[in-house]
mmCIF file of C-alpha atoms in Angstrom:
data_model
loop_
_atom_site.group_PDB
_atom_site.id
_atom_site.type_symbol
_atom_site.label_atom_id
_atom_site.label_comp_id
_atom_site.label_asym_id
_atom_site.label_seq_id
_atom_site.Cartn_x
_atom_site.Cartn_y
_atom_site.Cartn_z
ATOM 1 C CA MET A 1 -12.353 -19.522 52.141
ATOM 2 C CA THR A 2 -9.560 -16.951 52.089
ATOM 3 C CA ARG A 3 -6.674 -17.676 49.746
ATOM 4 C CA THR A 4 -3.686 -15.346 49.944
ATOM 5 C CA ASP A 5 -1.093 -15.649 47.176
ATOM 6 C CA ASP A 6 2.261 -13.935 46.859
ATOM 7 C CA LEU A 7 2.495 -12.804 43.235
ATOM 8 C CA THR A 8 4.662 -10.770 40.929
ATOM 9 C CA VAL A 9 3.019 -7.901 39.062
ATOM 10 C CA GLU A 10 3.009 -9.898 35.835
ATOM 11 C CA GLU A 11 1.482 -12.954 37.525
ATOM 12 C CA ALA A 12 -1.267 -10.851 39.086
ATOM 13 C CA LEU A 13 -1.966 -9.072 35.801
ATOM 14 C CA ALA A 14 -2.220 -12.379 33.926
ATOM 15 C CA ARG A 15 -4.795 -13.642 36.420
ATOM 16 C CA VAL A 16 -6.838 -10.463 36.198
ATOM 17 C CA LEU A 17 -6.880 -10.495 32.398
ATOM 18 C CA ALA A 18 -7.820 -14.180 32.347
ATOM 19 C CA GLY A 19 -10.761 -13.386 34.607
ATOM 20 C CA VAL A 20 -12.459 -10.676 32.542
ATOM 21 C CA PRO A 21 -14.319 -11.243 29.256
ATOM 22 C CA VAL A 22 -14.487 -9.223 26.088
ATOM 23 C CA LEU A 23 -17.985 -7.752 26.114
ATOM 24 C CA GLU A 24 -20.623 -8.257 23.455
ATOM 25 C CA ALA A 25 -21.206 -6.013 20.464
ATOM 26 C CA GLU A 26 -23.749 -3.308 19.774
ATOM 27 C CA ARG A 27 -24.546 -1.372 16.597
ATOM 28 C CA LEU A 28 -23.963 2.356 16.754
ATOM 29 C CA PRO A 29 -24.503 5.243 14.367
ATOM 30 C CA LEU A 30 -21.187 6.136 12.777
ATOM 31 C CA SER A 31 -21.275 9.578 14.408
ATOM 32 C CA GLU A 32 -21.148 7.910 17.858
ATOM 33 C CA ALA A 33 -18.463 5.307 17.131
ATOM 34 C CA LEU A 34 -15.282 7.350 17.621
ATOM 35 C CA GLY A 35 -12.822 5.542 19.887
ATOM 36 C CA ARG A 36 -14.790 2.307 19.903
ATOM 37 C CA VAL A 37 -13.478 -1.114 18.847
ATOM 38 C CA LEU A 38 -14.923 -2.866 15.801
ATOM 39 C CA ALA A 39 -16.581 -6.151 16.688
ATOM 40 C CA GLU A 40 -16.687 -7.450 13.092
ATOM 41 C CA PRO A 41 -14.680 -6.822 9.933
ATOM 42 C CA VAL A 42 -16.102 -4.295 7.491
ATOM 43 C CA ALA A 43 -16.023 -4.912 3.729
ATOM 44 C CA ALA A 44 -16.582 -2.252 1.095
ATOM 45 C CA ARG A 45 -19.908 -2.498 -0.692
ATOM 46 C CA GLU A 46 -18.662 -0.222 -3.473
ATOM 47 C CA SER A 47 -15.392 1.007 -4.920
ATOM 48 C CA LEU A 48 -13.601 4.168 -3.932
ATOM 49 C CA PRO A 49 -13.405 6.293 -5.997
ATOM 50 C CA PRO A 50 -16.683 5.054 -7.469
ATOM 51 C CA PHE A 51 -15.895 6.559 -10.900
ATOM 52 C CA ALA A 52 -12.960 7.997 -12.811
ATOM 53 C CA ASN A 53 -12.567 11.637 -11.813
ATOM 54 C CA SER A 54 -10.177 14.532 -12.104
ATOM 55 C CA ALA A 55 -7.460 15.050 -9.507
ATOM 56 C CA MET A 56 -7.009 18.709 -10.564
ATOM 57 C CA ASP A 57 -8.840 21.739 -11.836
ATOM 58 C CA GLY A 58 -7.953 21.735 -15.545
ATOM 59 C CA TYR A 59 -8.970 20.215 -18.882
ATOM 60 C CA ALA A 60 -9.912 16.639 -19.719
ATOM 61 C CA LEU A 61 -8.463 15.625 -23.066
ATOM 62 C CA ARG A 62 -6.769 12.905 -25.094
ATOM 63 C CA ALA A 63 -3.118 12.697 -24.115
ATOM 64 C CA ALA A 64 -2.131 12.029 -27.728
ATOM 65 C CA ASP A 65 -3.377 15.489 -28.712
ATOM 66 C CA VAL A 66 -0.789 17.236 -26.511
ATOM 67 C CA SER A 67 2.147 14.839 -26.840
ATOM 68 C CA GLY A 68 4.490 17.484 -28.250
ATOM 69 C CA ALA A 69 3.082 20.553 -26.550
ATOM 70 C CA SER A 70 5.388 23.144 -24.996
ATOM 71 C CA ARG A 71 5.262 26.805 -24.104
ATOM 72 C CA GLU A 72 7.057 27.613 -27.358
ATOM 73 C CA SER A 73 4.764 25.352 -29.382
ATOM 74 C CA PRO A 74 1.462 24.974 -27.563
ATOM 75 C CA ALA A 75 -1.283 22.571 -28.616
ATOM 76 C CA VAL A 76 -4.523 24.368 -29.381
ATOM 77 C CA LEU A 77 -7.715 22.452 -28.540
ATOM 78 C CA GLN A 78 -11.377 23.222 -29.028
ATOM 79 C CA VAL A 79 -13.269 23.505 -25.709
ATOM 80 C CA VAL A 80 -16.542 21.595 -26.006
ATOM 81 C CA GLY A 81 -17.904 21.678 -22.451
ATOM 82 C CA ASP A 82 -17.550 22.390 -18.746
ATOM 83 C CA ILE A 83 -17.900 19.761 -15.991
ATOM 84 C CA ALA A 84 -18.382 20.736 -12.362
ATOM 85 C CA ALA A 85 -17.983 18.388 -9.405
ATOM 86 C CA GLY A 86 -21.228 16.494 -8.918
ATOM 87 C CA ALA A 87 -22.219 16.686 -12.595
ATOM 88 C CA ALA A 88 -22.955 13.706 -14.848
ATOM 89 C CA PRO A 89 -21.276 14.573 -18.184
ATOM 90 C CA GLU A 90 -22.918 13.531 -21.447
ATOM 91 C CA MET A 91 -20.382 14.948 -23.895
ATOM 92 C CA VAL A 92 -17.700 12.883 -25.652
ATOM 93 C CA VAL A 93 -14.174 14.240 -26.080
ATOM 94 C CA GLY A 94 -12.978 13.699 -29.634
ATOM 95 C CA PRO A 95 -9.645 14.389 -31.356
ATOM 96 C CA GLY A 96 -8.478 17.969 -30.918
ATOM 97 C CA GLN A 97 -11.056 18.652 -28.213
ATOM 98 C CA ALA A 98 -10.974 19.358 -24.453
ATOM 99 C CA VAL A 99 -13.489 19.809 -21.647
ATOM 100 C CA ARG A 100 -12.902 22.077 -18.680
ATOM 101 C CA ILE A 101 -13.176 20.013 -15.511
ATOM 102 C CA MET A 102 -13.120 20.655 -11.792
ATOM 103 C CA THR A 103 -11.388 18.538 -9.138
ATOM 104 C CA GLY A 104 -13.526 15.492 -8.344
ATOM 105 C CA ALA A 105 -15.714 15.829 -11.433
ATOM 106 C CA PRO A 106 -16.306 12.682 -13.535
ATOM 107 C CA LEU A 107 -13.961 12.137 -16.473
ATOM 108 C CA PRO A 108 -15.940 12.408 -19.737
ATOM 109 C CA GLU A 109 -16.010 9.644 -22.304
ATOM 110 C CA GLY A 110 -13.139 9.857 -24.793
ATOM 111 C CA ALA A 111 -10.714 11.628 -22.436
ATOM 112 C CA ASP A 112 -7.841 9.688 -20.925
ATOM 113 C CA ALA A 113 -5.961 12.421 -19.040
ATOM 114 C CA VAL A 114 -6.291 15.837 -17.422
ATOM 115 C CA VAL A 115 -3.971 18.772 -17.876
ATOM 116 C CA PRO A 116 -3.839 21.160 -14.886
ATOM 117 C CA VAL A 117 -5.181 24.648 -15.583
ATOM 118 C CA GLU A 118 -1.755 26.081 -14.701
ATOM 119 C CA MET A 119 -0.366 24.374 -17.839
ATOM 120 C CA THR A 120 -2.876 26.158 -20.084
ATOM 121 C CA GLY A 121 -3.469 29.639 -21.381
ATOM 122 C CA GLU A 122 -6.684 30.195 -19.428
ATOM 123 C CA PRO A 123 -6.504 33.156 -16.987
ATOM 124 C CA TRP A 124 -7.880 30.794 -14.363
ATOM 125 C CA ARG A 125 -7.503 33.180 -11.419
ATOM 126 C CA ASP A 126 -10.213 35.479 -12.801
ATOM 127 C CA SER A 127 -13.301 35.413 -10.594
ATOM 128 C CA ASP A 128 -15.852 34.734 -13.347
ATOM 129 C CA ARG A 129 -13.739 32.336 -15.468
ATOM 130 C CA PRO A 130 -15.798 32.419 -18.690
ATOM 131 C CA LEU A 131 -15.546 29.243 -20.753
ATOM 132 C CA PRO A 132 -13.098 29.861 -23.640
ATOM 133 C CA GLY A 133 -13.811 28.610 -27.145
ATOM 134 C CA GLU A 134 -10.345 27.133 -27.398
ATOM 135 C CA ILE A 135 -7.400 26.599 -25.081
ATOM 136 C CA GLU A 136 -3.636 26.543 -25.462
ATOM 137 C CA VAL A 137 -1.852 23.687 -23.673
ATOM 138 C CA TYR A 138 1.785 24.325 -22.760
ATOM 139 C CA GLY A 139 2.919 20.863 -21.778
ATOM 140 C CA ALA A 140 2.485 17.180 -22.526
ATOM 141 C CA VAL A 141 0.673 14.687 -20.275
ATOM 142 C CA ALA A 142 0.606 10.909 -20.433
ATOM 143 C CA PRO A 143 -2.533 8.780 -20.406
ATOM 144 C CA HIS A 144 -4.032 8.564 -16.865
ATOM 145 C CA ASP A 145 -2.171 11.672 -15.637
ATOM 146 C CA TYR A 146 -4.174 13.576 -12.992
ATOM 147 C CA VAL A 147 -6.990 11.024 -13.120
ATOM 148 C CA ARG A 148 -8.302 9.011 -10.165
ATOM 149 C CA PHE A 149 -9.664 5.681 -11.360
ATOM 150 C CA PRO A 150 -12.453 3.524 -9.854
ATOM 151 C CA GLY A 151 -11.190 1.287 -7.044
ATOM 152 C CA GLU A 152 -7.814 2.993 -6.968
ATOM 153 C CA ASP A 153 -8.180 3.375 -3.197
ATOM 154 C CA ILE A 154 -10.661 0.629 -2.291
ATOM 155 C CA GLU A 155 -12.279 -2.043 -4.433
ATOM 156 C CA ALA A 156 -15.819 -3.296 -3.881
ATOM 157 C CA GLY A 157 -15.749 -6.422 -1.701
ATOM 158 C CA GLN A 158 -12.398 -5.567 -0.153
ATOM 159 C CA GLU A 159 -12.091 -5.928 3.631
ATOM 160 C CA ILE A 160 -11.144 -2.436 4.704
ATOM 161 C CA LEU A 161 -11.193 -2.706 8.503
ATOM 162 C CA THR A 162 -10.575 -5.791 10.608
ATOM 163 C CA ALA A 163 -12.306 -6.741 13.832
ATOM 164 C CA GLY A 164 -10.465 -5.208 16.775
ATOM 165 C CA ARG A 165 -9.631 -1.962 14.974
ATOM 166 C CA VAL A 166 -10.027 1.166 17.089
ATOM 167 C CA LEU A 167 -12.094 3.720 15.184
ATOM 168 C CA ARG A 168 -10.154 6.970 14.862
ATOM 169 C CA PRO A 169 -11.287 9.981 12.821
ATOM 170 C CA GLN A 170 -9.632 8.540 9.705
ATOM 171 C CA GLU A 171 -11.510 5.229 10.023
ATOM 172 C CA ILE A 172 -14.745 7.147 10.542
ATOM 173 C CA GLY A 173 -14.042 9.094 7.341
ATOM 174 C CA VAL A 174 -13.383 5.952 5.283
ATOM 175 C CA LEU A 175 -16.576 4.324 6.547
ATOM 176 C CA ALA A 176 -18.568 7.446 5.755
ATOM 177 C CA SER A 177 -17.163 7.599 2.229
ATOM 178 C CA LEU A 178 -18.376 4.029 1.674
ATOM 179 C CA GLY A 179 -21.877 4.677 2.955
ATOM 180 C CA VAL A 180 -21.521 2.744 6.217
ATOM 181 C CA GLY A 181 -23.924 4.540 8.558
ATOM 182 C CA HIS A 182 -23.901 2.046 11.450
ATOM 183 C CA VAL A 183 -21.058 -0.107 12.747
ATOM 184 C CA PRO A 184 -20.832 -3.095 15.116
ATOM 185 C CA VAL A 185 -18.595 -2.182 18.055
ATOM 186 C CA ILE A 186 -17.810 -3.662 21.455
ATOM 187 C CA ARG A 187 -19.993 -1.931 24.004
ATOM 188 C CA ARG A 188 -18.530 0.249 26.715
ATOM 189 C CA PRO A 189 -17.803 -1.511 30.024
ATOM 190 C CA ARG A 190 -19.869 -0.309 32.966
ATOM 191 C CA VAL A 191 -17.605 -0.179 36.003
ATOM 192 C CA GLY A 192 -18.983 0.079 39.521
ATOM 193 C CA VAL A 193 -16.767 2.275 41.721
ATOM 194 C CA LEU A 194 -16.917 1.672 45.461
ATOM 195 C CA ALA A 195 -14.905 3.335 48.241
ATOM 196 C CA THR A 196 -14.949 1.724 51.690
ATOM 197 C CA GLY A 197 -14.094 2.963 55.148
ATOM 198 C CA ASP A 198 -15.683 4.700 58.143
ATOM 199 C CA GLU A 199 -13.101 7.457 57.797
ATOM 200 C CA LEU A 200 -14.422 8.620 54.412
ATOM 201 C CA ILE A 201 -16.727 11.587 53.856
ATOM 202 C CA GLY A 202 -18.085 13.282 50.747
ATOM 203 C CA VAL A 203 -15.969 15.696 48.774
ATOM 204 C CA GLU A 204 -17.948 18.781 49.764
ATOM 205 C CA GLU A 205 -18.398 17.894 53.424
ATOM 206 C CA PRO A 206 -16.385 19.873 55.982
ATOM 207 C CA LEU A 207 -13.503 17.963 57.513
ATOM 208 C CA ARG A 208 -14.045 16.527 60.974
ATOM 209 C CA PRO A 209 -11.551 14.888 63.331
ATOM 210 C CA GLY A 210 -10.424 11.538 61.985
ATOM 211 C CA LYS A 211 -12.117 11.956 58.596
ATOM 212 C CA ILE A 212 -10.740 12.256 55.063
ATOM 213 C CA ARG A 213 -12.530 12.985 51.818
ATOM 214 C CA ASN A 214 -13.282 10.278 49.291
ATOM 215 C CA SER A 215 -10.615 11.070 46.692
ATOM 216 C CA ASN A 216 -10.262 7.476 45.448
ATOM 217 C CA GLY A 217 -13.815 7.356 44.162
ATOM 218 C CA TYR A 218 -13.355 10.485 42.056
ATOM 219 C CA THR A 219 -9.921 9.412 40.863
ATOM 220 C CA GLN A 220 -11.130 6.017 39.721
ATOM 221 C CA GLU A 221 -14.216 7.455 38.034
ATOM 222 C CA ALA A 222 -11.909 9.780 36.088
ATOM 223 C CA GLN A 223 -9.570 6.911 35.189
ATOM 224 C CA ILE A 224 -12.547 4.922 33.903
ATOM 225 C CA ARG A 225 -13.859 7.823 31.812
ATOM 226 C CA ALA A 226 -10.398 8.349 30.343
ATOM 227 C CA LEU A 227 -10.609 4.803 28.955
ATOM 228 C CA GLY A 228 -13.946 5.457 27.276
ATOM 229 C CA ALA A 229 -15.775 3.232 29.783
ATOM 230 C CA VAL A 230 -18.771 4.188 31.908
ATOM 231 C CA PRO A 231 -18.236 4.703 35.645
ATOM 232 C CA VAL A 232 -21.125 3.766 37.910
ATOM 233 C CA PRO A 233 -20.520 5.569 41.227
ATOM 234 C CA LEU A 234 -21.588 3.458 44.201
ATOM 235 C CA GLY A 235 -20.464 5.948 46.822
ATOM 236 C CA ILE A 236 -18.981 5.095 50.215
ATOM 237 C CA ALA A 237 -19.590 1.875 52.127
ATOM 238 C CA HIS A 238 -18.977 2.051 55.850
ATOM 239 C CA ASP A 239 -17.127 -0.745 57.604
ATOM 240 C CA THR A 240 -20.050 -3.121 58.050
ATOM 241 C CA GLU A 241 -20.977 -6.132 55.988
ATOM 242 C CA ALA A 242 -24.489 -4.786 55.509
ATOM 243 C CA ALA A 243 -23.201 -1.497 54.084
ATOM 244 C CA VAL A 244 -20.890 -3.255 51.636
ATOM 245 C CA GLN A 245 -23.639 -5.667 50.569
ATOM 246 C CA GLU A 246 -26.032 -2.763 49.982
ATOM 247 C CA LYS A 247 -23.579 -0.962 47.692
ATOM 248 C CA LEU A 248 -22.764 -4.107 45.745
ATOM 249 C CA ALA A 249 -26.477 -4.782 45.306
ATOM 250 C CA GLN A 250 -26.807 -1.313 43.787
ATOM 251 C CA GLY A 251 -24.049 -2.208 41.341
ATOM 252 C CA LEU A 252 -25.835 -5.388 40.315
ATOM 253 C CA GLU A 253 -29.060 -3.452 39.776
ATOM 254 C CA SER A 254 -27.109 -0.984 37.606
ATOM 255 C CA ARG A 255 -25.834 -3.872 35.442
ATOM 256 C CA VAL A 256 -22.153 -3.242 36.025
ATOM 257 C CA ASP A 257 -19.649 -5.402 34.152
ATOM 258 C CA LEU A 258 -16.865 -4.959 36.710
ATOM 259 C CA PHE A 259 -16.581 -3.838 40.315
ATOM 260 C CA VAL A 260 -13.575 -1.755 41.359
ATOM 261 C CA SER A 261 -13.257 -0.903 45.050
ATOM 262 C CA SER A 262 -10.614 0.766 47.164
ATOM 263 C CA ALA A 263 -9.599 -0.281 50.697
ATOM 264 C CA GLY A 264 -11.016 -3.109 52.736
ATOM 265 C CA VAL A 265 -8.816 -5.833 51.241
ATOM 266 C CA SER A 266 -5.885 -5.696 53.644
ATOM 267 C CA VAL A 267 -5.429 -7.477 56.985
ATOM 268 C CA GLY A 268 -7.021 -4.869 59.255
ATOM 269 C CA ALA A 269 -9.704 -5.768 61.756
ATOM 270 C CA TYR A 270 -12.225 -3.548 59.922
ATOM 271 C CA ASP A 271 -11.547 -4.770 56.388
ATOM 272 C CA VAL A 272 -15.037 -6.261 56.073
ATOM 273 C CA VAL A 273 -14.965 -6.394 52.254
ATOM 274 C CA LYS A 274 -13.154 -9.716 52.520
ATOM 275 C CA SER A 275 -15.929 -11.434 54.427
ATOM 276 C CA VAL A 276 -18.634 -10.166 52.068
ATOM 277 C CA LEU A 277 -16.755 -11.321 49.002
ATOM 278 C CA GLU A 278 -15.934 -14.690 50.518
ATOM 279 C CA ALA A 279 -19.596 -15.277 51.355
ATOM 280 C CA GLU A 280 -21.017 -14.442 47.917
ATOM 281 C CA GLY A 281 -18.133 -14.613 45.511
ATOM 282 C CA ASN A 282 -15.075 -16.388 44.267
ATOM 283 C CA ILE A 283 -12.287 -14.145 45.483
ATOM 284 C CA GLY A 284 -8.535 -14.467 45.896
ATOM 285 C CA PHE A 285 -6.602 -12.109 48.143
ATOM 286 C CA TRP A 286 -3.108 -11.471 46.934
ATOM 287 C CA ARG A 287 0.060 -9.897 48.152
ATOM 288 C CA VAL A 288 1.493 -8.411 44.971
ATOM 289 C CA ARG A 289 5.191 -7.744 45.097
ATOM 290 C CA MET A 290 4.895 -4.117 44.035
ATOM 291 C CA ARG A 291 5.446 -0.713 45.634
ATOM 292 C CA PRO A 292 3.323 1.284 46.158
ATOM 293 C CA GLY A 293 0.466 -1.155 46.391
ATOM 294 C CA LYS A 294 0.600 -4.603 47.926
ATOM 295 C CA PRO A 295 -2.838 -5.946 48.873
ATOM 296 C CA LEU A 296 -5.070 -6.827 45.937
ATOM 297 C CA ALA A 297 -8.262 -8.838 45.640
ATOM 298 C CA PHE A 298 -9.638 -10.318 42.461
ATOM 299 C CA GLY A 299 -12.387 -12.702 41.550
ATOM 300 C CA ALA A 300 -16.125 -12.402 41.083
ATOM 301 C CA TYR A 301 -19.085 -11.237 43.114
ATOM 302 C CA GLN A 302 -22.292 -12.980 42.071
ATOM 303 C CA GLY A 303 -20.702 -13.646 38.701
ATOM 304 C CA ILE A 304 -19.405 -10.106 38.113
ATOM 305 C CA PRO A 305 -15.600 -9.643 38.058
ATOM 306 C CA TYR A 306 -14.402 -7.815 41.162
ATOM 307 C CA LEU A 307 -11.105 -6.000 41.629
ATOM 308 C CA GLY A 308 -10.266 -4.710 45.094
ATOM 309 C CA LEU A 309 -7.500 -2.094 45.257
ATOM 310 C CA PRO A 310 -5.543 -0.724 48.230
ATOM 311 C CA GLY A 311 -6.850 2.295 50.122
ATOM 312 C CA ASN A 312 -3.876 4.648 50.063
ATOM 313 C CA PRO A 313 -4.512 7.135 47.231
ATOM 314 C CA VAL A 314 -1.267 6.639 45.309
ATOM 315 C CA SER A 315 -1.364 2.872 45.824
ATOM 316 C CA ALA A 316 -4.937 2.794 44.535
ATOM 317 C CA LEU A 317 -4.148 4.928 41.500
ATOM 318 C CA ILE A 318 -1.062 2.947 40.495
ATOM 319 C CA SER A 319 -2.767 -0.400 41.166
ATOM 320 C CA PHE A 320 -5.634 0.767 38.946
ATOM 321 C CA GLU A 321 -3.079 1.707 36.285
ATOM 322 C CA ARG A 322 -1.427 -1.717 36.355
ATOM 323 C CA PHE A 323 -4.487 -3.955 36.783
ATOM 324 C CA ALA A 324 -7.851 -2.229 36.290
ATOM 325 C CA ARG A 325 -6.837 -0.241 33.223
ATOM 326 C CA PRO A 326 -5.781 -3.262 31.114
ATOM 327 C CA ALA A 327 -8.796 -5.241 32.340
ATOM 328 C CA ILE A 328 -11.230 -2.505 31.263
ATOM 329 C CA LEU A 329 -9.470 -2.097 27.921
ATOM 330 C CA LYS A 330 -9.727 -5.848 27.293
ATOM 331 C CA MET A 331 -13.438 -5.814 28.135
ATOM 332 C CA ALA A 332 -13.904 -2.987 25.624
ATOM 333 C CA GLY A 333 -12.251 -5.087 22.892
ATOM 334 C CA HIS A 334 -8.800 -3.498 22.837
ATOM 335 C CA THR A 335 -5.684 -5.588 22.292
ATOM 336 C CA ALA A 336 -3.080 -2.897 23.063
ATOM 337 C CA LEU A 337 -3.423 -2.949 26.844
ATOM 338 C CA GLU A 338 -0.251 -1.335 28.145
ATOM 339 C CA ARG A 339 1.134 2.176 28.171
ATOM 340 C CA PRO A 340 4.197 2.895 26.037
ATOM 341 C CA ARG A 341 7.590 2.449 27.686
ATOM 342 C CA VAL A 342 10.860 4.277 27.092
ATOM 343 C CA ARG A 343 14.379 3.746 28.345
ATOM 344 C CA VAL A 344 15.442 6.606 30.638
ATOM 345 C CA THR A 345 18.566 7.767 32.437
ATOM 346 C CA LEU A 346 17.917 8.628 36.091
ATOM 347 C CA GLN A 347 18.835 12.027 37.433
ATOM 348 C CA ASP A 348 18.144 10.929 41.022
ATOM 349 C CA GLU A 349 18.907 7.815 43.008
ATOM 350 C CA ILE A 350 16.063 5.494 43.968
ATOM 351 C CA SER A 351 15.805 3.246 47.006
ATOM 352 C CA SER A 352 13.441 0.282 47.163
ATOM 353 C CA ASP A 353 12.542 -2.549 49.527
ATOM 354 C CA GLY A 354 13.034 -5.183 46.823
ATOM 355 C CA ARG A 355 9.484 -5.123 45.470
ATOM 356 C CA GLU A 356 8.886 -3.972 41.900
ATOM 357 C CA THR A 357 8.762 -0.226 42.488
ATOM 358 C CA TYR A 358 6.952 2.470 40.520
ATOM 359 C CA ALA A 359 8.667 5.805 41.141
ATOM 360 C CA ARG A 360 6.801 8.942 40.107
ATOM 361 C CA ALA A 361 8.909 10.961 37.691
ATOM 362 C CA VAL A 362 9.011 13.552 34.941
ATOM 363 C CA VAL A 363 10.536 12.203 31.735
ATOM 364 C CA SER A 364 11.982 14.644 29.224
ATOM 365 C CA ARG A 365 14.089 14.331 26.104
ATOM 366 C CA GLU A 366 17.542 15.813 25.760
ATOM 367 C CA GLU A 367 19.202 17.038 22.609
ATOM 368 C CA GLY A 368 20.115 13.969 20.622
ATOM 369 C CA GLY A 369 16.914 12.136 21.593
ATOM 370 C CA ALA A 370 17.907 10.455 24.879
ATOM 371 C CA TYR A 371 15.294 10.404 27.651
ATOM 372 C CA VAL A 372 16.037 11.413 31.225
ATOM 373 C CA ALA A 373 13.874 11.010 34.341
ATOM 374 C CA ARG A 374 13.679 13.226 37.408
ATOM 375 C CA LEU A 375 11.743 12.135 40.491
ATOM 376 C CA THR A 376 8.846 14.381 41.466
ATOM 377 C CA GLY A 377 9.622 14.495 45.174
ATOM 378 C CA ARG A 378 8.539 12.382 48.106
ATOM 379 C CA GLN A 379 7.364 8.928 47.074
ATOM 380 C CA GLY A 380 5.094 7.968 49.981
ATOM 381 C CA SER A 381 1.845 6.190 49.082
ATOM 382 C CA HIS A 382 -0.140 9.131 50.486
ATOM 383 C CA VAL A 383 1.687 11.873 48.534
ATOM 384 C CA MET A 384 -0.665 12.650 45.662
ATOM 385 C CA THR A 385 1.201 15.770 44.563
ATOM 386 C CA SER A 386 4.054 13.609 43.353
ATOM 387 C CA LEU A 387 1.628 12.078 40.844
ATOM 388 C CA VAL A 388 0.238 15.454 39.836
ATOM 389 C CA GLU A 389 3.732 16.482 38.755
ATOM 390 C CA ALA A 390 4.576 13.157 37.066
ATOM 391 C CA ASN A 391 4.191 12.081 33.470
ATOM 392 C CA ALA A 392 5.759 8.649 33.985
ATOM 393 C CA LEU A 393 6.363 5.809 36.413
ATOM 394 C CA VAL A 394 9.972 4.651 36.499
ATOM 395 C CA ILE A 395 10.074 0.893 37.128
ATOM 396 C CA VAL A 396 12.658 -0.497 39.528
ATOM 397 C CA PRO A 397 12.752 -4.272 38.920
ATOM 398 C CA GLU A 398 11.964 -6.725 41.681
ATOM 399 C CA GLY A 399 14.991 -7.611 43.813
ATOM 400 C CA VAL A 400 16.758 -4.276 43.219
ATOM 401 C CA ARG A 401 17.070 -2.176 46.390
ATOM 402 C CA HIS A 402 19.119 0.754 45.181
ATOM 403 C CA VAL A 403 19.554 2.438 41.811
ATOM 404 C CA ALA A 404 22.172 5.159 41.471
ATOM 405 C CA ALA A 405 21.715 8.392 39.574
ATOM 406 C CA GLY A 406 22.926 7.885 36.009
ATOM 407 C CA ALA A 407 21.567 4.335 35.768
ATOM 408 C CA GLN A 408 19.091 3.377 33.071
ATOM 409 C CA LEU A 409 15.628 1.948 33.701
ATOM 410 C CA GLU A 410 12.325 1.628 31.888
ATOM 411 C CA ALA A 411 9.630 4.254 32.383
ATOM 412 C CA LEU A 412 5.940 3.588 31.921
ATOM 413 C CA MET A 413 4.581 6.704 30.206
ATOM 414 C CA ILE A 414 1.262 7.803 31.683
ATOM 415 C CA ASP A 415 1.334 10.974 29.551
ATOM 416 C CA TRP A 416 2.925 11.852 26.217
ATOM 417 C CA PRO A 417 3.281 15.644 26.326
ATOM 418 C CA PRO A 418 4.117 17.045 22.877
ATOM 419 C CA SER A 419 6.771 19.292 24.363
ATOM 420 C CA VAL A 420 8.702 16.208 25.473
ATOM 421 C CA PHE A 421 8.111 13.807 22.600
#
């Protein structure tokens, strides 16, 4: 049975998010986990650093032996060894002695500090660097100076990453340093992409009277890939129930986690998607008070969440941005679901019909740090070039029909170009 609700954007978004699950976990090699979301917390099995080591190229020594050292009155120490990074030293540093040591090399027994080579008399820039018999030290150091101690960064047993953390290069590096070769992460959502309509043809087909190319399918596949999810292209379904059912069956066979379709959810005589979904799903058809984009369908088809977007290219893209994007991010385990927003001053006036309006704009920053927004031209729901030029969507609140140039509004940032921010 058809149910048509009149919803705000926030009401519609809340229903969509409530209707999609967080997916289950899988274990991945660390080298494949970049950008994924941790499904479980990770605790350190060992300390980092695992042993006391030198923070500088220099000499390991007893700080007491150089307490009064200066360039005018250097301390002279006997050099009793050389420790390279990766070595396991066996010598013991006694009173009046020093050991040359490289950055990262283990601190020898008896030493409690390191003096950098620059504070000594060794001509350390020479290529061969022969080990001297003794060394002059031109400055004092305190115990623990230039030494990295075990557990100074991470202690064994410490929880280092919580569940829900997105794995960036720095998290990958920490895990690698602790010997974590595989990690439990939320698996990537598989999203079936379906375009509907007798008017649609393939991208490389020649245009014929009354036909347009399937841009929505490619756009939505790209939007899905940009989120780190896996698009499952289902192609074009013509305006028959059998054609739609065939494409949805392909999606089920491909084990999709979410269907996203464009067109076929309005009130037209040929919008057959509605009847298919009503027969085999639990679907609500909504009028969302937003512009561009008004018709929206959401529910489930044979137990798989289904999101039906409008057919106009800009409406479909912006509806995907507001509803499909956060849903896919939630399924992938993310908790930060929305784009950043900034407060902008308009350089153009905006007219609206009272629905929450998303105006395509370029946001830039003026001297002093204030943000300004300039519209990218015509704002019709078929004008894709206005989105190509845009890096933001300026939001006109519901109930506002006119905003003058110079007014301030929020902008949803769909790009963060370094030259602007």
